[in-house]
XYZ file of C-alpha atoms in Angstrom:
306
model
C 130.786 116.259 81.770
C 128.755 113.357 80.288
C 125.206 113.520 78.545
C 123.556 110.478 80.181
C 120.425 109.064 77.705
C 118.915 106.709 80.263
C 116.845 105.131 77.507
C 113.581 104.991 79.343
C 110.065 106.187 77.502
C 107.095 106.832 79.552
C 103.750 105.928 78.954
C 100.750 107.509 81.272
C 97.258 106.378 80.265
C 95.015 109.009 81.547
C 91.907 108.567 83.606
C 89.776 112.095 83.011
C 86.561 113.034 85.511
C 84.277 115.310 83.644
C 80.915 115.946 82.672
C 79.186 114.460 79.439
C 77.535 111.388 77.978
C 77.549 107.982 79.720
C 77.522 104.512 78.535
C 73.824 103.974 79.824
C 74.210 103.955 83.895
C 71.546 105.544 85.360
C 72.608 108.618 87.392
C 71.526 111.607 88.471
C 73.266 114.778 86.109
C 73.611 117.216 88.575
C 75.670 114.882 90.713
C 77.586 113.265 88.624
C 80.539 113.214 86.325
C 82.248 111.445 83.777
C 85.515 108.606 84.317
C 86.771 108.676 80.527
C 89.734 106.187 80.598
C 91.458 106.417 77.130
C 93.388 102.665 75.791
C 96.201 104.307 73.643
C 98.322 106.855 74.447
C 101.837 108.316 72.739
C 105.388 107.940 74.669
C 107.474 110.873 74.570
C 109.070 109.429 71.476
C 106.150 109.647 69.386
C 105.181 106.195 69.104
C 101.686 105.320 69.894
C 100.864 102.291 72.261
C 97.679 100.576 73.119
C 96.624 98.595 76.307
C 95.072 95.020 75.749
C 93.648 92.388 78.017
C 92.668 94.885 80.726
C 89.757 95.108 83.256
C 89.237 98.182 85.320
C 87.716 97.842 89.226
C 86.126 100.968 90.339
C 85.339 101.586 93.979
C 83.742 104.233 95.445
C 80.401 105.859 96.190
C 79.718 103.538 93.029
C 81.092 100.089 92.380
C 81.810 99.411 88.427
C 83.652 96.555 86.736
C 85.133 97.510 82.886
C 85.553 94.636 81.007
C 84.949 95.819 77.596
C 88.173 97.412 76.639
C 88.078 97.009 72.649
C 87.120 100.575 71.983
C 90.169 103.308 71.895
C 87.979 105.313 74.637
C 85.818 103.690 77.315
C 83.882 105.365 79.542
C 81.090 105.395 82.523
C 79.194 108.334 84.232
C 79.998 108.059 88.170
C 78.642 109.971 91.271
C 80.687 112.829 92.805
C 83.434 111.589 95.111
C 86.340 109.732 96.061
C 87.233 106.536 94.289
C 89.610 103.860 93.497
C 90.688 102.496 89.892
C 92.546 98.617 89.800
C 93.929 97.486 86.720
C 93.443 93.771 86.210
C 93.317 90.528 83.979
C 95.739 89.701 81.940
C 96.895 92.848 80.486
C 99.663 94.031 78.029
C 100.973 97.258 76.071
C 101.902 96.456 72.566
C 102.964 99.194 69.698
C 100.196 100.169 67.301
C 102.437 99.365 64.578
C 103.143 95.698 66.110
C 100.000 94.196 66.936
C 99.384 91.020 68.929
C 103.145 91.611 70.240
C 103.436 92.413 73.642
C 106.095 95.079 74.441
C 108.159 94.738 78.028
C 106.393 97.469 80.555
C 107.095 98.263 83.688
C 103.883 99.357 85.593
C 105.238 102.293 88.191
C 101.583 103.586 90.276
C 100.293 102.382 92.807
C 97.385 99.757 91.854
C 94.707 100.256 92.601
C 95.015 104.001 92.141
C 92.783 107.144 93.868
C 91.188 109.636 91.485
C 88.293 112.065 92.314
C 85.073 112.470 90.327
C 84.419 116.416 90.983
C 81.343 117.766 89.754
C 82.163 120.527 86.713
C 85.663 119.515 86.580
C 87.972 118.074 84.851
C 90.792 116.135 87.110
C 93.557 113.399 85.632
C 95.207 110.410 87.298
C 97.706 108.760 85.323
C 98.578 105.041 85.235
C 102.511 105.596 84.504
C 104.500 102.580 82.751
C 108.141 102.752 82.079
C 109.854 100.893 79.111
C 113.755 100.318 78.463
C 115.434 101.914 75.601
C 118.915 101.937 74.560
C 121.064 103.605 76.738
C 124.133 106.226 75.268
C 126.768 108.559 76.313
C 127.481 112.026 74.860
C 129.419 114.696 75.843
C 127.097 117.417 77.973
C 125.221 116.900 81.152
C 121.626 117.148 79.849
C 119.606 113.562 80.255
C 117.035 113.070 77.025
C 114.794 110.119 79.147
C 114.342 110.346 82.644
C 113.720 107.712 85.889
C 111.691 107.688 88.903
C 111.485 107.465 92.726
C 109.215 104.695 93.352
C 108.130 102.710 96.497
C 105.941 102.397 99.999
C 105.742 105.481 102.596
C 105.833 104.114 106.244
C 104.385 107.065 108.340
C 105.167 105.434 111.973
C 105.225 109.184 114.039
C 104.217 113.241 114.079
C 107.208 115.276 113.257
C 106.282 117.564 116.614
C 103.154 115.306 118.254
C 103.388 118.188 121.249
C 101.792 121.025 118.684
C 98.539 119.760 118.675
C 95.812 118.545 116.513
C 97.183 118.411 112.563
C 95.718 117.937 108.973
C 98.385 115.232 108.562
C 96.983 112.893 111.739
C 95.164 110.691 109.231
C 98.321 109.708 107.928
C 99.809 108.339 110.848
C 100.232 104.360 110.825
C 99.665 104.463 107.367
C 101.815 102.732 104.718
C 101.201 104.438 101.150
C 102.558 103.662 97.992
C 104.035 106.110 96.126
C 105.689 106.879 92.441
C 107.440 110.389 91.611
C 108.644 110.185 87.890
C 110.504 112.558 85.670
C 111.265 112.599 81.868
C 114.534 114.293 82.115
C 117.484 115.294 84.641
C 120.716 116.920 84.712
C 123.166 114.455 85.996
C 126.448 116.512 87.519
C 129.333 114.968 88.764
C 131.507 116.487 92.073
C 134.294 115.755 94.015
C 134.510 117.234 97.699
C 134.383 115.353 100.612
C 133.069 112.554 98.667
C 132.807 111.381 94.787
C 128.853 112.070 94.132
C 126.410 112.308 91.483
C 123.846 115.131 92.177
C 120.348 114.469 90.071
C 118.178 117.429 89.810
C 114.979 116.263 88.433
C 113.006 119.319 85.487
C 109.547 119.408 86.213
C 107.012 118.676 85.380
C 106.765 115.579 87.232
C 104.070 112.380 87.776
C 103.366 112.082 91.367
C 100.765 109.734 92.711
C 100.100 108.479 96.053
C 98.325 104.886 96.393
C 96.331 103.375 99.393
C 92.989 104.577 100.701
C 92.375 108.312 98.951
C 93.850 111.464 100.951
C 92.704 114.806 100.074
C 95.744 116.061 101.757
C 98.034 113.347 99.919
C 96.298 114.703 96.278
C 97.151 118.507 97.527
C 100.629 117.113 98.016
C 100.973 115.785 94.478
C 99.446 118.657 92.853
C 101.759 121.301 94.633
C 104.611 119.733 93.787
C 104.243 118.843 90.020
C 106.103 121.847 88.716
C 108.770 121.799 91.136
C 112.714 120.786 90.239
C 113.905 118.682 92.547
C 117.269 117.025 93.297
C 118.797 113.604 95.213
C 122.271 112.007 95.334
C 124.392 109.149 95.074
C 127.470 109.490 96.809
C 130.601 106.844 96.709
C 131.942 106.230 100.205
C 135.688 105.277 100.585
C 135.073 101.290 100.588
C 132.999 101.477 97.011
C 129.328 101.234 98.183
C 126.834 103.737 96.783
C 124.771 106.386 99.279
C 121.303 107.584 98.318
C 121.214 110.843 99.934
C 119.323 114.397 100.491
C 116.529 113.854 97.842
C 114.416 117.698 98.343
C 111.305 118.571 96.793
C 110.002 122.000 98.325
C 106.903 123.657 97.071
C 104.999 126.228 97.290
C 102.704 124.127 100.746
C 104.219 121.004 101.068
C 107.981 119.607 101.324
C 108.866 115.859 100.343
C 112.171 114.945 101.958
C 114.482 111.926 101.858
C 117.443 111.675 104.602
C 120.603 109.645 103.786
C 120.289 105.441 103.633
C 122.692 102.964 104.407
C 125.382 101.830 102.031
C 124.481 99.707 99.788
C 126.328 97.950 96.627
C 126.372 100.006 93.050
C 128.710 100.039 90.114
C 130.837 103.199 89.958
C 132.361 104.210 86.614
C 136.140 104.790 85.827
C 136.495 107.994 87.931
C 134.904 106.376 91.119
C 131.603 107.824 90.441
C 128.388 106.341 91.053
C 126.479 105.798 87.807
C 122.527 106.205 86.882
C 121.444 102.970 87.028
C 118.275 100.713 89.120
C 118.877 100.750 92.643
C 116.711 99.981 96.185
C 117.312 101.510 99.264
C 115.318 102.710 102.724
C 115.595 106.225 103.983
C 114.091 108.092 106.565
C 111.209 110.605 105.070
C 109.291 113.365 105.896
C 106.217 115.360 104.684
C 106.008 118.848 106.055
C 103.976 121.683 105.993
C 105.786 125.031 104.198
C 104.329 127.173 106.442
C 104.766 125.118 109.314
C 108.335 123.794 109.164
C 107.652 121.579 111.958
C 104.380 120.268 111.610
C 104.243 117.219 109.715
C 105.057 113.199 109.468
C 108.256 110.854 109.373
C 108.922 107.434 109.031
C 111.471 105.189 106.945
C 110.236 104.594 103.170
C 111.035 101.784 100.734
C 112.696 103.365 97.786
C 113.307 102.192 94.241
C 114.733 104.391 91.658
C 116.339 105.486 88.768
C 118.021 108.343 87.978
């Protein structure tokens, strides 16, 4: 067994819907809430980083442009509803401790991004970066740094289209971007049929679906946040790499990704497949616990590491 340190950090700047004080936009209280969209947040090491060069579109029952993004914290009051966040301009992460030195990121979600202004709550959506670190092997099986499933749904059909009318018809002949990341993973090696490496993802996880905003997609995400998951990457007998069986079952909603085709990956000494980048299509599905049957398929894009 091998401890694999991936050497990713994550960085999530939040986007928080609440109620308070506003930056002078003119909306009625008792319908409104509060988009507080914070500049500098910590990576799981500790270190703090800080977003520069950004503007913020906002679509929605209200249409706002950020462009002053000096302050740690900005903020606007917004009407209750469903919106849409795009991060433009010319933007870059650098380390608090380095200023005026841009620091490689990796931007994961889906831009622009849904969130939801409720009135009297408080609800999060997460722009997720991902930056490299230095990778390391150790004996164990426990990863410190995680990766991420990452790509575009493709819902082309109903899973049973003969059971009737179905909460997930508004997804059909949709194509929705999509990002589930994970800080850490234990990575186990086996050796039956095949030489594979079976991922199973610790929760909690960053989920986020792109596109036009679902209700049903952000029921998805939030059911699933807590839940392990695994995938795998199997070596077939002419030294290609399969991704393969990637489940995610919840308490409402299942996320499942069938076997792709073969496609080139570096194996280690053993024959193995190793953690490392790789793209892929598989065939997907999004089902309904309770109704094993009734929900969409199609083939998604996939990029991920484990």
């Amino acid at each position: 067994m091998r401890l694999w340190n991936i050497g990713a950090c994550v960085l999530a700047l939040l986007v928080v819907s609440c109620g308070g004080t506003t930056d002078g936009v003119e909306v009625e209280q008792q319908k409104a809430g509060t988009l507080r969209l914070p500049l500098i947040s910590p990576s799981p090491d500790g270190k703090l980083y800080r977003m520069v060069g950004a503007t913020f579109d906002i679509t929605g029952p209200q249409t706002v442009t950020l462009t002053d993004t000096s302050a740690e914290t900005v903020q606007t009051t917004l009407l209750a509803g469903s919106y849409t966040i795009e991060l433009k301009g010319a933007w870059h992460l650098e380390s608090i401790d380095a200023p005026g030195t841009a620091v490689p990121a990796q931007m994961l979600s889906p831009n622009p991004l849904p969130f939801f202004v409720t009135k009297g709550e408080t609800s999060e959506v997460r722009f997720l970066f991902k930056m490299p670190g230095k990778g390391d092997a150790n004996v164990g099986i426990k990863v410190d740094n995680g990766g991420w499933l990452a790509g575009t749904l493709h819902f082309t059909q109903r899973e049973d289209p003969t059971s009737g009318p179905s909460v997930f018809d508004e997804l059909m002949g949709q194509s929705v971007p999509f990002v589930i990341s994970f800080e850490s993973a234990t990575l186990t090696k086996t050796n039956w049929s095949y030489k594979e490496l079976m991922v199973e993802a610790d929760p909690p996880h960053t989920i986020q679906f792109g596109g036009p905003h679902s209700a049903l997609l952000e029921r998805v995400a939030s059911s699933m946040r807590d839940v392990p998951f695994t995938f795998t990457l199997r070596a077939t007998p002419e030294g290609f790499v399969q991704f393969d069986n990637m489940n995610m079952w919840g308490p409402a909603f299942m996320i499942q990704m069938n076997q792709s085709a073969p496609f080139p990956g570096k194996l280690d000494a053993e024959g193995f497949p190793t953690a490392q980048y790789f793209e892929v299509e598989s065939n997907t599905f999004i089902r309904s616990v309770s109704a094993y049957y009734d929900g969409v398929m199609g083939p998604a894009n996939v990029n991920g590491s484990p």
